[in-house]
């Protein structure tokens, strides 16, 4: 897709409000989704993800505000006249129809000529690698295959936007991972804008060009997966996307360029913030478990250890990594994740082993404190 077109707005939600039974789900909500984007709405249960999808699909009507699709005001347009299709979690296939007829259904409703139906359905089935399954019925297919039929049915009439509501959540872990890759590849091939809803943060990170993190109907952060994971804007986003350690800190001496000498859980070190710092300022210093470096401290070690001091309280084998729960001297529990290193005899720390904990300067995320 040409870069110019990919930056063009395709769906615009403008000042949208929607309440159910007098309770606002979203209020004065604004979001622009661009041509060809794979965008994910991510947030806890009840934050309004599905409501936003249903508003775009025309399955719900906004109380106020405007929805544009390709510069056309579709706010009051019936669902069947929008160039939008939805793949639901349940797939909603017709059980008595063959795979072919399921995919052909929408085209037949539009009185599309038979020759064109044949050509388009076969093409859609080939795309999801189900051409040899055209005569089967849904119960003769695996979960992943049913999911692909639902996708073929949703793309066969070439919508401008495909909405996917928890579309992978019924699949087992392995199939889900496989479908994540397939869906992403398919989206790239088709160039159709995908708006995906999930509460699974790993899935969102894997699949999306852009993630919109929602809480109580409000956007907490809108950015690339990398920005969301590495530069969370607040504690909610930081904690919602993966595991993170939150340290309490206080500025001791401001240095230049928004750097400062700070006390982090009692340990003096230099930190870098995205805002100016002043003496005495309270902060949160955030570090992912994989960004922490740990070293064992032996009984005979006399040198003052560089870093926070803690004791290993739990070890969890995770295949590629070892995840340890470490209790700091002030009682705070933190999580440390280390890649296995066969050459390191100290690697498999024993319970209650004393450790020093450190990190590469500037890898920390600094947020204002309480
Ligand atoms: P989940 O991840 O659990 O699907 P969600 O983020 O998709 O959640 P929504 O389904 O959009 O959330 O629901 C947002 C809020 O609106 C919830 O409190 C829900 O109970 C309420 N809600 C949604 N649809 C209706 C409805 N038709 N009638 C009444 N309340 C509704």
mmCIF file of C-alpha atoms and ligand atoms in Angstrom:
data_model
loop_
_atom_site.group_PDB
_atom_site.id
_atom_site.type_symbol
_atom_site.label_atom_id
_atom_site.label_comp_id
_atom_site.label_asym_id
_atom_site.label_seq_id
_atom_site.Cartn_x
_atom_site.Cartn_y
_atom_site.Cartn_z
ATOM 1 C CA UNK A 1 0.000 0.000 0.000
ATOM 2 C CA UNK A 2 1.333 3.455 -0.908
ATOM 3 C CA UNK A 3 2.542 5.399 2.128
ATOM 4 C CA UNK A 4 0.378 8.410 1.272
ATOM 5 C CA UNK A 5 -2.806 6.343 1.232
ATOM 6 C CA UNK A 6 -1.862 4.426 4.368
ATOM 7 C CA UNK A 7 -1.896 7.663 6.337
ATOM 8 C CA UNK A 8 -5.372 8.646 5.145
ATOM 9 C CA UNK A 9 -8.194 8.484 7.632
ATOM 10 C CA UNK A 10 -10.632 5.686 6.851
ATOM 11 C CA UNK A 11 -12.806 5.564 9.975
ATOM 12 C CA UNK A 12 -13.297 8.613 12.158
ATOM 13 C CA UNK A 13 -15.228 8.561 15.421
ATOM 14 C CA UNK A 14 -15.917 12.158 16.251
ATOM 15 C CA UNK A 15 -17.190 13.233 19.679
ATOM 16 C CA UNK A 16 -19.169 9.997 20.094
ATOM 17 C CA UNK A 17 -21.193 9.355 23.243
ATOM 18 C CA UNK A 18 -23.114 6.195 24.037
ATOM 19 C CA UNK A 19 -25.005 5.218 27.192
ATOM 20 C CA UNK A 20 -26.915 2.114 28.178
ATOM 21 C CA UNK A 21 -29.661 2.490 30.780
ATOM 22 C CA UNK A 22 -28.422 5.992 31.627
ATOM 23 C CA UNK A 23 -24.845 4.822 32.202
ATOM 24 C CA UNK A 24 -22.221 6.284 29.845
ATOM 25 C CA UNK A 25 -19.978 3.678 28.198
ATOM 26 C CA UNK A 26 -18.119 6.213 26.073
ATOM 27 C CA UNK A 27 -18.417 9.962 26.284
ATOM 28 C CA UNK A 28 -17.117 12.501 23.720
ATOM 29 C CA UNK A 29 -14.890 9.787 22.285
ATOM 30 C CA UNK A 30 -12.549 10.551 19.379
ATOM 31 C CA UNK A 31 -10.508 8.098 17.302
ATOM 32 C CA UNK A 32 -9.150 8.057 13.756
ATOM 33 C CA UNK A 33 -8.226 4.801 12.045
ATOM 34 C CA UNK A 34 -6.175 4.934 8.852
ATOM 35 C CA UNK A 35 -6.383 3.034 5.572
ATOM 36 C CA UNK A 36 -4.675 -0.347 5.707
ATOM 37 C CA UNK A 37 -4.024 -0.277 9.433
ATOM 38 C CA UNK A 38 -4.189 -3.250 11.770
ATOM 39 C CA UNK A 39 -5.411 -1.508 14.870
ATOM 40 C CA UNK A 40 -6.261 -3.171 18.171
ATOM 41 C CA UNK A 41 -8.595 -1.893 20.853
ATOM 42 C CA UNK A 42 -7.218 -3.307 24.082
ATOM 43 C CA UNK A 43 -8.574 -2.968 27.581
ATOM 44 C CA UNK A 44 -10.147 -4.758 30.520
ATOM 45 C CA UNK A 45 -13.587 -6.308 30.386
ATOM 46 C CA UNK A 46 -16.352 -3.711 30.235
ATOM 47 C CA UNK A 47 -14.164 -0.787 29.057
ATOM 48 C CA UNK A 48 -16.253 -0.330 25.902
ATOM 49 C CA UNK A 49 -14.270 -2.150 23.182
ATOM 50 C CA UNK A 50 -17.201 -4.098 21.768
ATOM 51 C CA UNK A 51 -19.482 -1.063 21.971
ATOM 52 C CA UNK A 52 -17.038 0.896 19.798
ATOM 53 C CA UNK A 53 -16.935 -1.942 17.250
ATOM 54 C CA UNK A 54 -20.730 -2.199 17.219
ATOM 55 C CA UNK A 55 -21.037 1.538 16.651
ATOM 56 C CA UNK A 56 -18.694 1.290 13.645
ATOM 57 C CA UNK A 57 -20.610 -1.749 12.346
ATOM 58 C CA UNK A 58 -23.959 0.016 12.764
ATOM 59 C CA UNK A 59 -25.213 -2.570 15.279
ATOM 60 C CA UNK A 60 -25.573 0.234 17.850
ATOM 61 C CA UNK A 61 -26.473 3.851 17.260
ATOM 62 C CA UNK A 62 -24.541 6.658 18.965
ATOM 63 C CA UNK A 63 -26.446 9.039 21.247
ATOM 64 C CA UNK A 64 -24.439 11.907 19.774
ATOM 65 C CA UNK A 65 -21.397 12.489 17.577
ATOM 66 C CA UNK A 66 -20.455 11.530 14.039
ATOM 67 C CA UNK A 67 -18.919 8.450 12.407
ATOM 68 C CA UNK A 68 -17.182 8.862 9.063
ATOM 69 C CA UNK A 69 -16.158 6.046 6.736
ATOM 70 C CA UNK A 70 -13.966 7.194 3.873
ATOM 71 C CA UNK A 71 -15.214 10.763 4.396
ATOM 72 C CA UNK A 72 -18.856 9.694 4.218
ATOM 73 C CA UNK A 73 -21.097 10.334 7.224
ATOM 74 C CA UNK A 74 -22.410 6.854 8.122
ATOM 75 C CA UNK A 75 -23.688 7.756 11.599
ATOM 76 C CA UNK A 76 -27.271 6.862 10.731
ATOM 77 C CA UNK A 77 -26.643 4.456 7.862
ATOM 78 C CA UNK A 78 -28.054 0.923 8.369
ATOM 79 C CA UNK A 79 -25.471 -1.784 9.087
ATOM 80 C CA UNK A 80 -26.112 -3.648 5.821
ATOM 81 C CA UNK A 81 -25.256 -0.570 3.766
ATOM 82 C CA UNK A 82 -21.914 0.084 5.419
ATOM 83 C CA UNK A 83 -18.773 -1.373 3.824
ATOM 84 C CA UNK A 84 -17.969 -3.002 7.131
ATOM 85 C CA UNK A 85 -18.021 -6.677 8.143
ATOM 86 C CA UNK A 86 -17.597 -8.314 11.522
ATOM 87 C CA UNK A 87 -16.024 -11.614 12.574
ATOM 88 C CA UNK A 88 -17.436 -12.564 15.953
ATOM 89 C CA UNK A 89 -15.875 -14.774 18.593
ATOM 90 C CA UNK A 90 -18.488 -17.450 17.926
ATOM 91 C CA UNK A 91 -17.876 -17.250 14.118
ATOM 92 C CA UNK A 92 -21.696 -17.461 13.693
ATOM 93 C CA UNK A 93 -21.504 -19.910 10.766
ATOM 94 C CA UNK A 94 -24.727 -21.454 9.444
ATOM 95 C CA UNK A 95 -24.458 -25.091 10.610
ATOM 96 C CA UNK A 96 -26.686 -26.594 7.898
ATOM 97 C CA UNK A 97 -24.798 -24.936 5.019
ATOM 98 C CA UNK A 98 -21.563 -26.058 3.381
ATOM 99 C CA UNK A 99 -18.421 -23.980 3.689
ATOM 100 C CA UNK A 100 -18.996 -22.721 0.132
ATOM 101 C CA UNK A 101 -22.581 -21.668 0.867
ATOM 102 C CA UNK A 102 -21.597 -19.982 4.116
ATOM 103 C CA UNK A 103 -19.082 -17.841 2.264
ATOM 104 C CA UNK A 104 -21.467 -17.250 -0.675
ATOM 105 C CA UNK A 105 -24.386 -16.217 1.548
ATOM 106 C CA UNK A 106 -23.839 -12.450 1.516
ATOM 107 C CA UNK A 107 -23.176 -12.342 -2.218
ATOM 108 C CA UNK A 108 -26.385 -14.315 -2.911
ATOM 109 C CA UNK A 109 -28.359 -11.878 -0.737
ATOM 110 C CA UNK A 110 -27.053 -9.109 -2.996
ATOM 111 C CA UNK A 111 -28.191 -11.051 -6.107
ATOM 112 C CA UNK A 112 -24.637 -11.317 -7.394
ATOM 113 C CA UNK A 113 -24.486 -13.367 -10.646
ATOM 114 C CA UNK A 114 -23.592 -17.041 -10.095
ATOM 115 C CA UNK A 115 -20.408 -16.969 -12.139
ATOM 116 C CA UNK A 116 -19.098 -14.095 -10.051
ATOM 117 C CA UNK A 117 -20.126 -15.836 -6.811
ATOM 118 C CA UNK A 118 -18.183 -18.944 -7.846
ATOM 119 C CA UNK A 119 -15.120 -16.975 -8.714
ATOM 120 C CA UNK A 120 -15.109 -14.805 -5.580
ATOM 121 C CA UNK A 121 -15.940 -17.586 -3.117
ATOM 122 C CA UNK A 122 -13.241 -19.839 -4.558
ATOM 123 C CA UNK A 123 -10.766 -17.020 -4.386
ATOM 124 C CA UNK A 124 -11.683 -16.257 -0.742
ATOM 125 C CA UNK A 125 -11.408 -19.935 0.212
ATOM 126 C CA UNK A 126 -8.047 -20.241 -1.520
ATOM 127 C CA UNK A 127 -6.849 -17.230 0.404
ATOM 128 C CA UNK A 128 -7.579 -18.910 3.733
ATOM 129 C CA UNK A 129 -6.321 -22.270 2.366
ATOM 130 C CA UNK A 130 -9.680 -23.982 2.551
ATOM 131 C CA UNK A 131 -10.362 -24.535 -1.161
ATOM 132 C CA UNK A 132 -10.488 -28.294 -0.673
ATOM 133 C CA UNK A 133 -13.025 -27.953 2.162
ATOM 134 C CA UNK A 134 -15.757 -26.186 0.167
ATOM 135 C CA UNK A 135 -18.267 -29.063 0.486
ATOM 136 C CA UNK A 136 -17.852 -29.677 4.215
ATOM 137 C CA UNK A 137 -20.213 -28.446 6.878
ATOM 138 C CA UNK A 138 -18.952 -26.426 9.880
ATOM 139 C CA UNK A 139 -19.138 -29.380 12.315
ATOM 140 C CA UNK A 140 -16.665 -31.269 10.101
ATOM 141 C CA UNK A 141 -14.043 -28.566 10.612
ATOM 142 C CA UNK A 142 -11.595 -27.758 13.401
ATOM 143 C CA UNK A 143 -11.946 -24.525 15.389
ATOM 144 C CA UNK A 144 -9.188 -22.867 13.385
ATOM 145 C CA UNK A 145 -10.760 -23.913 10.090
ATOM 146 C CA UNK A 146 -14.158 -22.579 11.184
ATOM 147 C CA UNK A 147 -12.477 -19.347 12.096
ATOM 148 C CA UNK A 148 -10.976 -19.129 8.617
ATOM 149 C CA UNK A 149 -14.392 -19.741 7.021
ATOM 150 C CA UNK A 150 -15.739 -16.837 9.077
ATOM 151 C CA UNK A 151 -12.905 -14.660 7.781
ATOM 152 C CA UNK A 152 -13.435 -15.767 4.166
ATOM 153 C CA UNK A 153 -17.130 -14.940 4.546
ATOM 154 C CA UNK A 154 -16.274 -11.529 5.973
ATOM 155 C CA UNK A 155 -13.820 -10.549 3.215
ATOM 156 C CA UNK A 156 -15.639 -12.024 0.205
ATOM 157 C CA UNK A 157 -17.648 -8.878 -0.451
ATOM 158 C CA UNK A 158 -14.558 -6.704 -0.092
ATOM 159 C CA UNK A 159 -15.410 -4.524 2.874
ATOM 160 C CA UNK A 160 -13.371 -1.420 3.552
ATOM 161 C CA UNK A 161 -13.101 -2.415 7.182
ATOM 162 C CA UNK A 162 -13.085 -5.764 8.917
ATOM 163 C CA UNK A 163 -14.017 -5.788 12.593
ATOM 164 C CA UNK A 164 -12.763 -8.713 14.650
ATOM 165 C CA UNK A 165 -14.282 -9.109 18.091
ATOM 166 C CA UNK A 166 -12.242 -11.490 20.240
ATOM 167 C CA UNK A 167 -12.102 -13.593 17.086
ATOM 168 C CA UNK A 168 -9.305 -15.873 18.269
ATOM 169 C CA UNK A 169 -10.289 -16.374 21.875
ATOM 170 C CA UNK A 170 -12.093 -19.692 21.318
ATOM 171 C CA UNK A 171 -8.932 -21.331 19.959
ATOM 172 C CA UNK A 172 -6.344 -23.239 21.937
ATOM 173 C CA UNK A 173 -2.958 -21.608 22.536
ATOM 174 C CA UNK A 174 -1.038 -23.168 19.639
ATOM 175 C CA UNK A 175 -3.750 -22.634 17.055
ATOM 176 C CA UNK A 176 -4.268 -19.140 18.303
ATOM 177 C CA UNK A 177 -0.597 -18.282 17.757
ATOM 178 C CA UNK A 178 -0.774 -19.764 14.267
ATOM 179 C CA UNK A 179 -3.952 -17.834 13.427
ATOM 180 C CA UNK A 180 -2.405 -14.614 14.741
ATOM 181 C CA UNK A 181 0.333 -14.930 12.129
ATOM 182 C CA UNK A 182 -2.094 -15.982 9.396
ATOM 183 C CA UNK A 183 -4.463 -13.111 10.106
ATOM 184 C CA UNK A 184 -1.682 -10.592 10.021
ATOM 185 C CA UNK A 185 -0.351 -11.969 6.724
ATOM 186 C CA UNK A 186 -3.864 -11.973 5.282
ATOM 187 C CA UNK A 187 -4.441 -8.386 6.318
ATOM 188 C CA UNK A 188 -1.208 -7.341 4.646
ATOM 189 C CA UNK A 189 -2.188 -9.183 1.477
ATOM 190 C CA UNK A 190 -5.705 -7.750 1.337
ATOM 191 C CA UNK A 191 -4.813 -4.223 2.407
ATOM 192 C CA UNK A 192 -8.166 -4.076 4.252
ATOM 193 C CA UNK A 193 -8.234 -2.136 7.509
ATOM 194 C CA UNK A 194 -8.615 -4.520 10.442
ATOM 195 C CA UNK A 195 -10.020 -3.298 13.754
ATOM 196 C CA UNK A 196 -9.352 -6.000 16.289
ATOM 197 C CA UNK A 197 -10.698 -6.234 19.828
ATOM 198 C CA UNK A 198 -8.980 -8.230 22.520
ATOM 199 C CA UNK A 199 -8.193 -8.158 26.208
ATOM 200 C CA UNK A 200 -5.088 -10.277 25.592
ATOM 201 C CA UNK A 201 -2.094 -7.962 25.696
ATOM 202 C CA UNK A 202 0.324 -10.442 24.143
ATOM 203 C CA UNK A 203 -2.001 -10.902 21.192
ATOM 204 C CA UNK A 204 -2.277 -7.133 20.773
ATOM 205 C CA UNK A 205 1.517 -6.695 20.825
ATOM 206 C CA UNK A 206 2.028 -9.466 18.280
ATOM 207 C CA UNK A 207 -0.555 -8.455 15.727
ATOM 208 C CA UNK A 208 -1.051 -4.718 15.662
ATOM 209 C CA UNK A 209 0.402 -1.779 13.784
ATOM 210 C CA UNK A 210 -1.195 0.369 16.453
ATOM 211 C CA UNK A 211 -2.769 -0.294 19.850
ATOM 212 C CA UNK A 212 -5.386 1.850 21.555
ATOM 213 C CA UNK A 213 -5.475 1.077 25.284
ATOM 214 C CA UNK A 214 -8.859 1.828 26.815
ATOM 215 C CA UNK A 215 -10.116 2.154 30.369
ATOM 216 C CA UNK A 216 -13.689 3.064 31.284
ATOM 217 C CA UNK A 217 -14.373 4.293 27.750
ATOM 218 C CA UNK A 218 -11.336 6.582 27.655
ATOM 219 C CA UNK A 219 -8.106 6.258 25.681
ATOM 220 C CA UNK A 220 -5.192 5.795 28.064
ATOM 221 C CA UNK A 221 -2.594 5.496 25.304
ATOM 222 C CA UNK A 222 -2.546 5.263 21.516
ATOM 223 C CA UNK A 223 0.694 4.082 19.927
ATOM 224 C CA UNK A 224 2.735 1.350 18.277
ATOM 225 C CA UNK A 225 3.136 -1.918 20.229
ATOM 226 C CA UNK A 226 6.696 -0.886 21.007
ATOM 227 C CA UNK A 227 5.710 2.517 22.360
ATOM 228 C CA UNK A 228 2.983 0.991 24.488
ATOM 229 C CA UNK A 229 5.344 -1.638 25.936
ATOM 230 C CA UNK A 230 8.513 0.423 26.272
ATOM 231 C CA UNK A 231 7.116 3.884 26.982
ATOM 232 C CA UNK A 232 3.852 3.431 28.867
ATOM 233 C CA UNK A 233 2.359 6.835 29.669
ATOM 234 C CA UNK A 234 0.928 5.889 33.023
ATOM 235 C CA UNK A 235 0.778 3.121 35.612
ATOM 236 C CA UNK A 236 -2.439 1.670 34.198
ATOM 237 C CA UNK A 237 -0.916 1.070 30.749
ATOM 238 C CA UNK A 238 2.386 -0.106 32.242
ATOM 239 C CA UNK A 239 0.643 -2.698 34.400
ATOM 240 C CA UNK A 240 -1.932 -3.756 31.819
ATOM 241 C CA UNK A 241 0.702 -4.566 29.179
ATOM 242 C CA UNK A 242 2.810 -7.314 30.631
ATOM 243 C CA UNK A 243 4.567 -7.523 33.935
ATOM 244 C CA UNK A 244 6.414 -4.508 35.320
ATOM 245 C CA UNK A 245 8.106 -3.564 38.598
ATOM 246 C CA UNK A 246 7.064 -0.229 40.056
ATOM 247 C CA UNK A 247 9.675 1.310 42.371
ATOM 248 C CA UNK A 248 9.015 4.320 44.595
ATOM 249 C CA UNK A 249 11.598 7.040 44.100
ATOM 250 C CA UNK A 250 12.461 10.584 45.093
ATOM 251 C CA UNK A 251 14.720 13.117 43.394
ATOM 252 C CA UNK A 252 17.794 13.995 45.472
ATOM 253 C CA UNK A 253 19.731 16.238 43.059
ATOM 254 C CA UNK A 254 18.495 17.366 39.647
ATOM 255 C CA UNK A 255 21.168 17.044 36.934
ATOM 256 C CA UNK A 256 21.041 18.364 33.365
ATOM 257 C CA UNK A 257 18.605 17.265 30.621
ATOM 258 C CA UNK A 258 15.851 15.907 32.855
ATOM 259 C CA UNK A 259 18.284 13.601 34.574
ATOM 260 C CA UNK A 260 18.630 13.388 38.330
ATOM 261 C CA UNK A 261 20.331 11.600 41.127
ATOM 262 C CA UNK A 262 17.463 9.849 42.844
ATOM 263 C CA UNK A 263 16.765 7.493 45.707
ATOM 264 C CA UNK A 264 15.005 4.424 44.269
ATOM 265 C CA UNK A 265 13.664 2.221 47.086
ATOM 266 C CA UNK A 266 16.557 3.588 49.138
ATOM 267 C CA UNK A 267 19.229 3.004 46.468
ATOM 268 C CA UNK A 268 20.996 6.089 45.071
ATOM 269 C CA UNK A 269 21.279 6.108 41.283
ATOM 270 C CA UNK A 270 20.894 8.325 38.216
ATOM 271 C CA UNK A 271 17.621 8.336 36.339
ATOM 272 C CA UNK A 272 16.303 9.926 33.172
ATOM 273 C CA UNK A 273 12.745 11.290 32.960
ATOM 274 C CA UNK A 274 10.676 12.604 30.037
ATOM 275 C CA UNK A 275 9.900 15.748 32.088
ATOM 276 C CA UNK A 276 11.871 18.250 34.233
ATOM 277 C CA UNK A 277 12.802 17.079 37.732
ATOM 278 C CA UNK A 278 13.181 19.013 40.976
ATOM 279 C CA UNK A 279 14.670 18.129 44.365
ATOM 280 C CA UNK A 280 12.274 16.237 46.619
ATOM 281 C CA UNK A 281 9.955 15.279 43.739
ATOM 282 C CA UNK A 282 8.227 11.908 44.162
ATOM 283 C CA UNK A 283 8.420 9.501 41.228
ATOM 284 C CA UNK A 284 7.647 5.995 40.078
ATOM 285 C CA UNK A 285 10.544 4.226 38.402
ATOM 286 C CA UNK A 286 9.334 1.317 36.279
ATOM 287 C CA UNK A 287 11.393 -1.612 35.048
ATOM 288 C CA UNK A 288 10.332 -4.732 33.156
ATOM 289 C CA UNK A 289 11.514 -8.017 34.732
ATOM 290 C CA UNK A 290 13.777 -8.673 31.727
ATOM 291 C CA UNK A 291 15.451 -5.258 32.080
ATOM 292 C CA UNK A 292 16.787 -5.955 35.557
ATOM 293 C CA UNK A 293 20.276 -7.366 36.047
ATOM 294 C CA UNK A 294 20.903 -9.497 39.117
ATOM 295 C CA UNK A 295 24.107 -10.734 40.729
ATOM 296 C CA UNK A 296 24.518 -13.109 43.622
ATOM 297 C CA UNK A 297 26.196 -11.672 46.722
ATOM 298 C CA UNK A 298 28.313 -14.255 48.551
ATOM 299 C CA UNK A 299 28.865 -14.326 52.346
ATOM 300 C CA UNK A 300 32.504 -13.312 51.893
ATOM 301 C CA UNK A 301 31.810 -10.370 49.556
ATOM 302 C CA UNK A 302 32.975 -7.281 51.382
ATOM 303 C CA UNK A 303 32.627 -4.596 48.711
ATOM 304 C CA UNK A 304 29.472 -2.484 49.004
ATOM 305 C CA UNK A 305 27.105 -3.939 46.404
ATOM 306 C CA UNK A 306 26.065 -1.665 43.568
ATOM 307 C CA UNK A 307 22.308 -1.828 43.353
ATOM 308 C CA UNK A 308 19.247 -2.697 45.326
ATOM 309 C CA UNK A 309 19.616 -5.574 47.745
ATOM 310 C CA UNK A 310 17.121 -8.416 47.824
ATOM 311 C CA UNK A 311 16.622 -12.096 48.573
ATOM 312 C CA UNK A 312 15.308 -14.733 46.156
ATOM 313 C CA UNK A 313 11.978 -16.001 47.486
ATOM 314 C CA UNK A 314 10.629 -17.939 44.505
ATOM 315 C CA UNK A 315 11.969 -19.342 41.256
ATOM 316 C CA UNK A 316 9.828 -20.268 38.270
ATOM 317 C CA UNK A 317 11.202 -22.173 35.334
ATOM 318 C CA UNK A 318 9.719 -20.700 32.131
ATOM 319 C CA UNK A 319 11.536 -22.683 29.452
ATOM 320 C CA UNK A 320 13.718 -19.974 27.914
ATOM 321 C CA UNK A 321 13.938 -17.903 31.063
ATOM 322 C CA UNK A 322 14.137 -18.177 34.816
ATOM 323 C CA UNK A 323 11.699 -15.922 36.625
ATOM 324 C CA UNK A 324 12.555 -15.094 40.221
ATOM 325 C CA UNK A 325 10.552 -13.295 42.867
ATOM 326 C CA UNK A 326 12.963 -11.203 44.898
ATOM 327 C CA UNK A 327 12.140 -9.516 48.204
ATOM 328 C CA UNK A 328 13.871 -6.176 48.673
ATOM 329 C CA UNK A 329 15.183 -5.195 52.080
ATOM 330 C CA UNK A 330 12.122 -2.998 52.630
ATOM 331 C CA UNK A 331 9.808 -5.975 52.013
ATOM 332 C CA UNK A 332 8.752 -5.080 48.473
ATOM 333 C CA UNK A 333 8.466 -8.056 46.098
ATOM 334 C CA UNK A 334 9.801 -7.674 42.559
ATOM 335 C CA UNK A 335 10.041 -9.969 39.551
ATOM 336 C CA UNK A 336 13.246 -10.619 37.650
ATOM 337 C CA UNK A 337 13.457 -12.551 34.403
ATOM 338 C CA UNK A 338 16.780 -13.907 33.146
ATOM 339 C CA UNK A 339 17.668 -15.866 30.030
ATOM 340 C CA UNK A 340 19.261 -19.201 30.857
ATOM 341 C CA UNK A 341 22.994 -19.191 30.565
ATOM 342 C CA UNK A 342 24.491 -22.682 30.601
ATOM 343 C CA UNK A 343 27.984 -21.275 31.172
ATOM 344 C CA UNK A 344 27.042 -19.464 34.361
ATOM 345 C CA UNK A 345 27.375 -21.758 37.389
ATOM 346 C CA UNK A 346 25.492 -19.258 39.585
ATOM 347 C CA UNK A 347 22.550 -19.155 37.302
ATOM 348 C CA UNK A 348 19.997 -21.239 39.136
ATOM 349 C CA UNK A 349 19.799 -19.102 42.270
ATOM 350 C CA UNK A 350 18.868 -20.843 45.494
ATOM 351 C CA UNK A 351 15.967 -19.720 47.632
ATOM 352 C CA UNK A 352 16.974 -16.940 50.082
ATOM 353 C CA UNK A 353 20.116 -16.202 48.066
ATOM 354 C CA UNK A 354 21.173 -12.573 48.591
ATOM 355 C CA UNK A 355 21.222 -10.584 45.339
ATOM 356 C CA UNK A 356 22.100 -7.151 44.057
ATOM 357 C CA UNK A 357 19.685 -5.768 41.489
ATOM 358 C CA UNK A 358 20.639 -3.242 38.889
ATOM 359 C CA UNK A 359 19.711 -1.953 35.435
ATOM 360 C CA UNK A 360 21.220 -0.157 32.500
ATOM 361 C CA UNK A 361 20.820 3.570 33.035
ATOM 362 C CA UNK A 362 18.031 5.106 30.913
ATOM 363 C CA UNK A 363 16.193 1.774 30.486
ATOM 364 C CA UNK A 364 13.889 2.815 33.309
ATOM 365 C CA UNK A 365 10.509 4.440 32.657
ATOM 366 C CA UNK A 366 9.968 7.404 34.970
ATOM 367 C CA UNK A 367 6.467 8.620 35.823
ATOM 368 C CA UNK A 368 5.283 11.232 38.309
ATOM 369 C CA UNK A 369 4.735 9.719 41.763
ATOM 370 C CA UNK A 370 1.727 9.942 44.062
HETATM 371 P P1 LIG B 1 -15.548 -7.452 27.212
HETATM 372 O O1 LIG B 1 -14.062 -7.513 27.045
HETATM 373 O O2 LIG B 1 -16.010 -8.079 28.476
HETATM 374 O O3 LIG B 1 -16.308 -7.914 26.002
HETATM 375 P P2 LIG B 1 -15.907 -4.663 26.427
HETATM 376 O O4 LIG B 1 -14.733 -3.794 26.719
HETATM 377 O O5 LIG B 1 -16.074 -5.127 25.039
HETATM 378 O O6 LIG B 1 -15.927 -5.883 27.437
HETATM 379 P P3 LIG B 1 -18.569 -3.604 26.180
HETATM 380 O O7 LIG B 1 -19.156 -4.917 25.757
HETATM 381 O O8 LIG B 1 -18.430 -2.564 25.141
HETATM 382 O O9 LIG B 1 -17.179 -3.831 26.902
HETATM 383 O O10 LIG B 1 -19.434 -3.047 27.382
HETATM 384 C C1 LIG B 1 -19.171 -1.804 28.014
HETATM 385 C C2 LIG B 1 -20.206 -1.565 29.100
HETATM 386 O O11 LIG B 1 -21.498 -1.375 28.509
HETATM 387 C C3 LIG B 1 -20.361 -2.737 30.059
HETATM 388 O O12 LIG B 1 -20.553 -2.213 31.348
HETATM 389 C C4 LIG B 1 -21.599 -3.445 29.555
HETATM 390 O O13 LIG B 1 -22.270 -4.084 30.602
HETATM 391 C C5 LIG B 1 -22.441 -2.301 28.993
HETATM 392 N N1 LIG B 1 -23.283 -2.731 27.853
HETATM 393 C C6 LIG B 1 -22.872 -3.130 26.647
HETATM 394 N N2 LIG B 1 -23.902 -3.426 25.843
HETATM 395 C C7 LIG B 1 -25.019 -3.208 26.572
HETATM 396 C C8 LIG B 1 -26.435 -3.330 26.308
HETATM 397 N N3 LIG B 1 -26.903 -3.725 25.105
HETATM 398 N N4 LIG B 1 -27.276 -3.014 27.316
HETATM 399 C C9 LIG B 1 -26.837 -2.587 28.526
HETATM 400 N N5 LIG B 1 -25.523 -2.450 28.830
HETATM 401 C C10 LIG B 1 -24.626 -2.765 27.881
#
